[in-house]
């Protein structure tokens, strides 16, 4: 996460004791974990949300909620996606592993856990058309939380470019929707 973003986050949480609970698209800095996991980066985005909670929240809870909570419309989009990509030999959700634990090298859904610590987890989904890295980063100051979701994609071939061209608008909608649900789930009225 960019250094200036952290300073702004400190100002909001400590000085004002208030927080803007909306989702914002962020500019991201370089991340060595992602860079060593992908041979090149063809696409990246970062969406972030901030919320206040009187409960102590751990990164694993954030990641589980993010990966397990889908809206009815995003579930239906995934069903349609699975039908459309099956003839091309791409992974479908019938191949996904249930989320049991978050340990380096283990599977979490269709993602492999690359790295995990108290503040961030990096997940990788590989298929024959593209590799997608999902990084979930959590910052906490007192009872103020900031969660950032970084998506990084490397295309293996033309199919990857075509696939992502059609998926990208839905990807952005789904990430924003899941962050919004996260705010509602974890934040407490102040």
PDB file of C-alpha atoms in Angstrom:
ATOM      1  CA  UNK A   1       0.000   0.000   0.000  1.00  0.00           C
ATOM      2  CA  UNK A   2       1.252   3.468  -0.774  1.00  0.00           C
ATOM      3  CA  UNK A   3       2.927   5.248   2.166  1.00  0.00           C
ATOM      4  CA  UNK A   4       0.791   8.395   1.820  1.00  0.00           C
ATOM      5  CA  UNK A   5      -2.377   6.354   2.010  1.00  0.00           C
ATOM      6  CA  UNK A   6      -1.227   5.031   5.400  1.00  0.00           C
ATOM      7  CA  UNK A   7      -0.569   8.568   6.689  1.00  0.00           C
ATOM      8  CA  UNK A   8      -4.051   9.637   5.565  1.00  0.00           C
ATOM      9  CA  UNK A   9      -5.508   6.558   7.272  1.00  0.00           C
ATOM     10  CA  UNK A  10      -3.715   7.507  10.518  1.00  0.00           C
ATOM     11  CA  UNK A  11      -5.075  11.055  10.332  1.00  0.00           C
ATOM     12  CA  UNK A  12      -8.646   9.863   9.849  1.00  0.00           C
ATOM     13  CA  UNK A  13      -8.551   7.279  12.616  1.00  0.00           C
ATOM     14  CA  UNK A  14      -6.537   9.041  15.284  1.00  0.00           C
ATOM     15  CA  UNK A  15      -7.196  12.743  14.851  1.00  0.00           C
ATOM     16  CA  UNK A  16     -10.777  12.815  13.652  1.00  0.00           C
ATOM     17  CA  UNK A  17     -11.955   9.479  15.092  1.00  0.00           C
ATOM     18  CA  UNK A  18     -14.214   9.229  12.088  1.00  0.00           C
ATOM     19  CA  UNK A  19     -13.987   7.265   8.911  1.00  0.00           C
ATOM     20  CA  UNK A  20     -15.380   7.343   5.416  1.00  0.00           C
ATOM     21  CA  UNK A  21     -17.018   3.945   4.879  1.00  0.00           C
ATOM     22  CA  UNK A  22     -16.908   3.829   1.107  1.00  0.00           C
ATOM     23  CA  UNK A  23     -14.998   1.846  -1.466  1.00  0.00           C
ATOM     24  CA  UNK A  24     -12.258   3.603  -3.379  1.00  0.00           C
ATOM     25  CA  UNK A  25     -10.020   2.582  -6.230  1.00  0.00           C
ATOM     26  CA  UNK A  26      -6.392   3.016  -5.212  1.00  0.00           C
ATOM     27  CA  UNK A  27      -3.053   3.341  -6.942  1.00  0.00           C
ATOM     28  CA  UNK A  28      -0.742   0.603  -5.739  1.00  0.00           C
ATOM     29  CA  UNK A  29       2.974   0.481  -5.226  1.00  0.00           C
ATOM     30  CA  UNK A  30       5.213  -2.402  -6.271  1.00  0.00           C
ATOM     31  CA  UNK A  31       4.795  -5.648  -4.388  1.00  0.00           C
ATOM     32  CA  UNK A  32       7.767  -8.046  -4.440  1.00  0.00           C
ATOM     33  CA  UNK A  33       5.660 -11.094  -3.511  1.00  0.00           C
ATOM     34  CA  UNK A  34       3.411 -10.614  -6.530  1.00  0.00           C
ATOM     35  CA  UNK A  35       6.326  -9.737  -8.803  1.00  0.00           C
ATOM     36  CA  UNK A  36       8.177 -12.958  -7.971  1.00  0.00           C
ATOM     37  CA  UNK A  37       4.978 -15.015  -8.440  1.00  0.00           C
ATOM     38  CA  UNK A  38       4.071 -13.731 -11.900  1.00  0.00           C
ATOM     39  CA  UNK A  39       6.506 -13.526 -14.844  1.00  0.00           C
ATOM     40  CA  UNK A  40       4.958 -10.243 -15.951  1.00  0.00           C
ATOM     41  CA  UNK A  41       1.979  -8.087 -15.031  1.00  0.00           C
ATOM     42  CA  UNK A  42      -0.593  -7.325 -17.727  1.00  0.00           C
ATOM     43  CA  UNK A  43      -3.344  -5.915 -15.513  1.00  0.00           C
ATOM     44  CA  UNK A  44      -3.669  -4.696 -11.957  1.00  0.00           C
ATOM     45  CA  UNK A  45      -6.266  -2.929  -9.846  1.00  0.00           C
ATOM     46  CA  UNK A  46      -6.774  -2.160  -6.193  1.00  0.00           C
ATOM     47  CA  UNK A  47      -9.985  -1.434  -4.321  1.00  0.00           C
ATOM     48  CA  UNK A  48      -9.998  -0.423  -0.693  1.00  0.00           C
ATOM     49  CA  UNK A  49     -12.540   0.132   2.050  1.00  0.00           C
ATOM     50  CA  UNK A  50     -12.386   1.526   5.560  1.00  0.00           C
ATOM     51  CA  UNK A  51     -14.618   0.813   8.486  1.00  0.00           C
ATOM     52  CA  UNK A  52     -14.792   1.014  12.265  1.00  0.00           C
ATOM     53  CA  UNK A  53     -15.408  -2.013  14.440  1.00  0.00           C
ATOM     54  CA  UNK A  54     -15.381  -2.441  18.196  1.00  0.00           C
ATOM     55  CA  UNK A  55     -14.600  -6.134  17.666  1.00  0.00           C
ATOM     56  CA  UNK A  56     -11.069  -7.392  17.091  1.00  0.00           C
ATOM     57  CA  UNK A  57     -10.934  -8.635  13.504  1.00  0.00           C
ATOM     58  CA  UNK A  58      -8.218 -10.903  12.168  1.00  0.00           C
ATOM     59  CA  UNK A  59      -7.075 -11.123   8.573  1.00  0.00           C
ATOM     60  CA  UNK A  60      -8.230 -14.731   8.253  1.00  0.00           C
ATOM     61  CA  UNK A  61     -11.809 -13.643   9.034  1.00  0.00           C
ATOM     62  CA  UNK A  62     -11.584 -10.952   6.355  1.00  0.00           C
ATOM     63  CA  UNK A  63     -10.224 -13.416   3.776  1.00  0.00           C
ATOM     64  CA  UNK A  64     -12.795 -16.098   4.596  1.00  0.00           C
ATOM     65  CA  UNK A  65     -15.631 -13.586   4.353  1.00  0.00           C
ATOM     66  CA  UNK A  66     -14.299 -12.201   1.075  1.00  0.00           C
ATOM     67  CA  UNK A  67     -13.904 -15.627  -0.547  1.00  0.00           C
ATOM     68  CA  UNK A  68     -17.070 -17.200   0.877  1.00  0.00           C
ATOM     69  CA  UNK A  69     -19.621 -14.404   0.554  1.00  0.00           C
ATOM     70  CA  UNK A  70     -21.151 -13.957  -2.842  1.00  0.00           C
ATOM     71  CA  UNK A  71     -24.314 -12.191  -3.829  1.00  0.00           C
ATOM     72  CA  UNK A  72     -27.015 -14.091  -5.697  1.00  0.00           C
ATOM     73  CA  UNK A  73     -26.173 -12.234  -8.900  1.00  0.00           C
ATOM     74  CA  UNK A  74     -22.431 -12.966  -8.653  1.00  0.00           C
ATOM     75  CA  UNK A  75     -23.203 -16.663  -8.041  1.00  0.00           C
ATOM     76  CA  UNK A  76     -25.363 -16.654 -11.176  1.00  0.00           C
ATOM     77  CA  UNK A  77     -22.596 -14.920 -13.143  1.00  0.00           C
ATOM     78  CA  UNK A  78     -20.173 -17.643 -11.999  1.00  0.00           C
ATOM     79  CA  UNK A  79     -22.621 -20.337 -13.105  1.00  0.00           C
ATOM     80  CA  UNK A  80     -22.878 -18.705 -16.540  1.00  0.00           C
ATOM     81  CA  UNK A  81     -19.080 -18.323 -16.684  1.00  0.00           C
ATOM     82  CA  UNK A  82     -18.617 -22.015 -15.857  1.00  0.00           C
ATOM     83  CA  UNK A  83     -20.975 -23.057 -18.660  1.00  0.00           C
ATOM     84  CA  UNK A  84     -19.235 -20.769 -21.174  1.00  0.00           C
ATOM     85  CA  UNK A  85     -15.616 -21.704 -20.306  1.00  0.00           C
ATOM     86  CA  UNK A  86     -16.023 -25.464 -19.877  1.00  0.00           C
ATOM     87  CA  UNK A  87     -15.666 -26.184 -23.634  1.00  0.00           C
ATOM     88  CA  UNK A  88     -12.295 -24.355 -23.550  1.00  0.00           C
ATOM     89  CA  UNK A  89     -10.978 -26.573 -20.742  1.00  0.00           C
ATOM     90  CA  UNK A  90     -10.803 -23.793 -18.166  1.00  0.00           C
ATOM     91  CA  UNK A  91     -11.339 -24.439 -14.468  1.00  0.00           C
ATOM     92  CA  UNK A  92     -14.889 -24.400 -13.150  1.00  0.00           C
ATOM     93  CA  UNK A  93     -16.092 -24.107  -9.558  1.00  0.00           C
ATOM     94  CA  UNK A  94     -16.672 -27.871  -9.424  1.00  0.00           C
ATOM     95  CA  UNK A  95     -12.857 -28.109  -9.238  1.00  0.00           C
ATOM     96  CA  UNK A  96     -12.500 -25.652  -6.336  1.00  0.00           C
ATOM     97  CA  UNK A  97     -11.216 -26.812  -2.957  1.00  0.00           C
ATOM     98  CA  UNK A  98     -13.133 -25.866   0.185  1.00  0.00           C
ATOM     99  CA  UNK A  99     -11.378 -23.356   2.428  1.00  0.00           C
ATOM    100  CA  UNK A 100      -9.979 -25.314   5.364  1.00  0.00           C
ATOM    101  CA  UNK A 101      -6.955 -23.368   6.543  1.00  0.00           C
ATOM    102  CA  UNK A 102      -4.728 -20.577   5.350  1.00  0.00           C
ATOM    103  CA  UNK A 103      -1.232 -21.978   5.268  1.00  0.00           C
ATOM    104  CA  UNK A 104       1.456 -21.217   2.732  1.00  0.00           C
ATOM    105  CA  UNK A 105       1.196 -23.682  -0.148  1.00  0.00           C
ATOM    106  CA  UNK A 106      -2.367 -24.805   0.714  1.00  0.00           C
ATOM    107  CA  UNK A 107      -5.469 -24.223  -1.400  1.00  0.00           C
ATOM    108  CA  UNK A 108      -8.157 -21.694  -0.443  1.00  0.00           C
ATOM    109  CA  UNK A 109     -11.014 -22.145  -2.898  1.00  0.00           C
ATOM    110  CA  UNK A 110      -9.355 -22.135  -6.309  1.00  0.00           C
ATOM    111  CA  UNK A 111      -6.430 -20.055  -5.006  1.00  0.00           C
ATOM    112  CA  UNK A 112      -3.080 -21.316  -3.777  1.00  0.00           C
ATOM    113  CA  UNK A 113      -1.802 -19.437  -0.694  1.00  0.00           C
ATOM    114  CA  UNK A 114       1.537 -17.868  -1.686  1.00  0.00           C
ATOM    115  CA  UNK A 115       2.271 -15.870   1.459  1.00  0.00           C
ATOM    116  CA  UNK A 116       0.407 -15.040   4.643  1.00  0.00           C
ATOM    117  CA  UNK A 117       1.133 -12.973   7.739  1.00  0.00           C
ATOM    118  CA  UNK A 118      -0.965 -10.932  10.179  1.00  0.00           C
ATOM    119  CA  UNK A 119      -1.529  -8.089   7.710  1.00  0.00           C
ATOM    120  CA  UNK A 120      -1.634  -9.621   4.249  1.00  0.00           C
ATOM    121  CA  UNK A 121      -2.323 -12.760   2.267  1.00  0.00           C
ATOM    122  CA  UNK A 122      -1.351 -13.376  -1.338  1.00  0.00           C
ATOM    123  CA  UNK A 123      -3.324 -15.951  -3.319  1.00  0.00           C
ATOM    124  CA  UNK A 124      -2.672 -17.305  -6.818  1.00  0.00           C
ATOM    125  CA  UNK A 125      -5.106 -18.866  -9.288  1.00  0.00           C
ATOM    126  CA  UNK A 126      -3.400 -20.449 -12.300  1.00  0.00           C
ATOM    127  CA  UNK A 127      -5.065 -21.749 -15.406  1.00  0.00           C
ATOM    128  CA  UNK A 128      -3.911 -22.344 -18.956  1.00  0.00           C
ATOM    129  CA  UNK A 129      -5.087 -18.910 -20.151  1.00  0.00           C
ATOM    130  CA  UNK A 130      -3.946 -16.632 -17.306  1.00  0.00           C
ATOM    131  CA  UNK A 131      -2.568 -16.383 -13.781  1.00  0.00           C
ATOM    132  CA  UNK A 132      -4.416 -14.147 -11.319  1.00  0.00           C
ATOM    133  CA  UNK A 133      -2.940 -13.042  -8.015  1.00  0.00           C
ATOM    134  CA  UNK A 134      -5.294 -11.744  -5.332  1.00  0.00           C
ATOM    135  CA  UNK A 135      -3.737  -9.884  -2.424  1.00  0.00           C
ATOM    136  CA  UNK A 136      -5.800  -8.968   0.618  1.00  0.00           C
ATOM    137  CA  UNK A 137      -4.131  -6.455   2.897  1.00  0.00           C
ATOM    138  CA  UNK A 138      -5.512  -5.268   6.226  1.00  0.00           C
ATOM    139  CA  UNK A 139      -4.329  -2.301   8.262  1.00  0.00           C
ATOM    140  CA  UNK A 140      -5.623  -1.583  11.740  1.00  0.00           C
ATOM    141  CA  UNK A 141      -5.234   1.422  13.974  1.00  0.00           C
ATOM    142  CA  UNK A 142      -7.238   1.291  17.194  1.00  0.00           C
ATOM    143  CA  UNK A 143     -10.720   0.285  16.026  1.00  0.00           C
ATOM    144  CA  UNK A 144     -10.268   1.581  12.451  1.00  0.00           C
ATOM    145  CA  UNK A 145      -9.684  -0.953   9.684  1.00  0.00           C
ATOM    146  CA  UNK A 146      -8.632  -0.571   6.082  1.00  0.00           C
ATOM    147  CA  UNK A 147      -8.879  -3.544   3.731  1.00  0.00           C
ATOM    148  CA  UNK A 148      -7.380  -3.456   0.252  1.00  0.00           C
ATOM    149  CA  UNK A 149      -7.955  -6.038  -2.462  1.00  0.00           C
ATOM    150  CA  UNK A 150      -5.288  -6.058  -5.157  1.00  0.00           C
ATOM    151  CA  UNK A 151      -5.841  -8.072  -8.320  1.00  0.00           C
ATOM    152  CA  UNK A 152      -2.891  -8.732 -10.594  1.00  0.00           C
ATOM    153  CA  UNK A 153      -3.183 -10.698 -13.833  1.00  0.00           C
ATOM    154  CA  UNK A 154      -0.698 -12.215 -16.275  1.00  0.00           C
ATOM    155  CA  UNK A 155      -2.024 -13.459 -19.629  1.00  0.00           C
ATOM    156  CA  UNK A 156      -0.537 -16.683 -21.008  1.00  0.00           C
ATOM    157  CA  UNK A 157      -2.082 -16.378 -24.461  1.00  0.00           C
ATOM    158  CA  UNK A 158      -4.734 -14.743 -26.617  1.00  0.00           C
ATOM    159  CA  UNK A 159      -7.488 -16.670 -24.829  1.00  0.00           C
ATOM    160  CA  UNK A 160      -6.407 -14.952 -21.589  1.00  0.00           C
ATOM    161  CA  UNK A 161      -6.726 -11.513 -23.194  1.00  0.00           C
ATOM    162  CA  UNK A 162     -10.142 -12.302 -24.681  1.00  0.00           C
ATOM    163  CA  UNK A 163     -11.418 -13.939 -21.484  1.00  0.00           C
ATOM    164  CA  UNK A 164     -10.361 -11.030 -19.299  1.00  0.00           C
ATOM    165  CA  UNK A 165     -11.765  -8.452 -21.720  1.00  0.00           C
ATOM    166  CA  UNK A 166     -15.236  -9.857 -21.041  1.00  0.00           C
ATOM    167  CA  UNK A 167     -14.667 -10.597 -17.335  1.00  0.00           C
ATOM    168  CA  UNK A 168     -13.038  -7.309 -16.254  1.00  0.00           C
ATOM    169  CA  UNK A 169     -16.239  -5.213 -15.839  1.00  0.00           C
ATOM    170  CA  UNK A 170     -17.830  -7.991 -13.769  1.00  0.00           C
ATOM    171  CA  UNK A 171     -14.630  -8.478 -11.779  1.00  0.00           C
ATOM    172  CA  UNK A 172     -14.713  -4.834 -10.702  1.00  0.00           C
ATOM    173  CA  UNK A 173     -18.415  -5.000  -9.789  1.00  0.00           C
ATOM    174  CA  UNK A 174     -17.931  -8.200  -7.779  1.00  0.00           C
ATOM    175  CA  UNK A 175     -14.908  -6.908  -5.832  1.00  0.00           C
ATOM    176  CA  UNK A 176     -16.704  -3.650  -4.977  1.00  0.00           C
ATOM    177  CA  UNK A 177     -19.840  -5.563  -3.971  1.00  0.00           C
ATOM    178  CA  UNK A 178     -17.864  -7.928  -1.741  1.00  0.00           C
ATOM    179  CA  UNK A 179     -16.070  -5.014  -0.077  1.00  0.00           C
ATOM    180  CA  UNK A 180     -19.410  -3.305   0.505  1.00  0.00           C
ATOM    181  CA  UNK A 181     -20.746  -6.499   2.107  1.00  0.00           C
ATOM    182  CA  UNK A 182     -17.586  -6.641   4.208  1.00  0.00           C
ATOM    183  CA  UNK A 183     -18.197  -3.122   5.506  1.00  0.00           C
ATOM    184  CA  UNK A 184     -21.774  -4.029   6.460  1.00  0.00           C
ATOM    185  CA  UNK A 185     -20.705  -7.302   8.079  1.00  0.00           C
ATOM    186  CA  UNK A 186     -17.737  -6.099  10.119  1.00  0.00           C
ATOM    187  CA  UNK A 187     -18.495  -2.469  10.927  1.00  0.00           C
ATOM    188  CA  UNK A 188     -20.358  -1.441  14.046  1.00  0.00           C
ATOM    189  CA  UNK A 189     -22.482   1.641  14.586  1.00  0.00           C
ATOM    190  CA  UNK A 190     -20.543   4.355  16.340  1.00  0.00           C
TER     191      UNK A 190
END
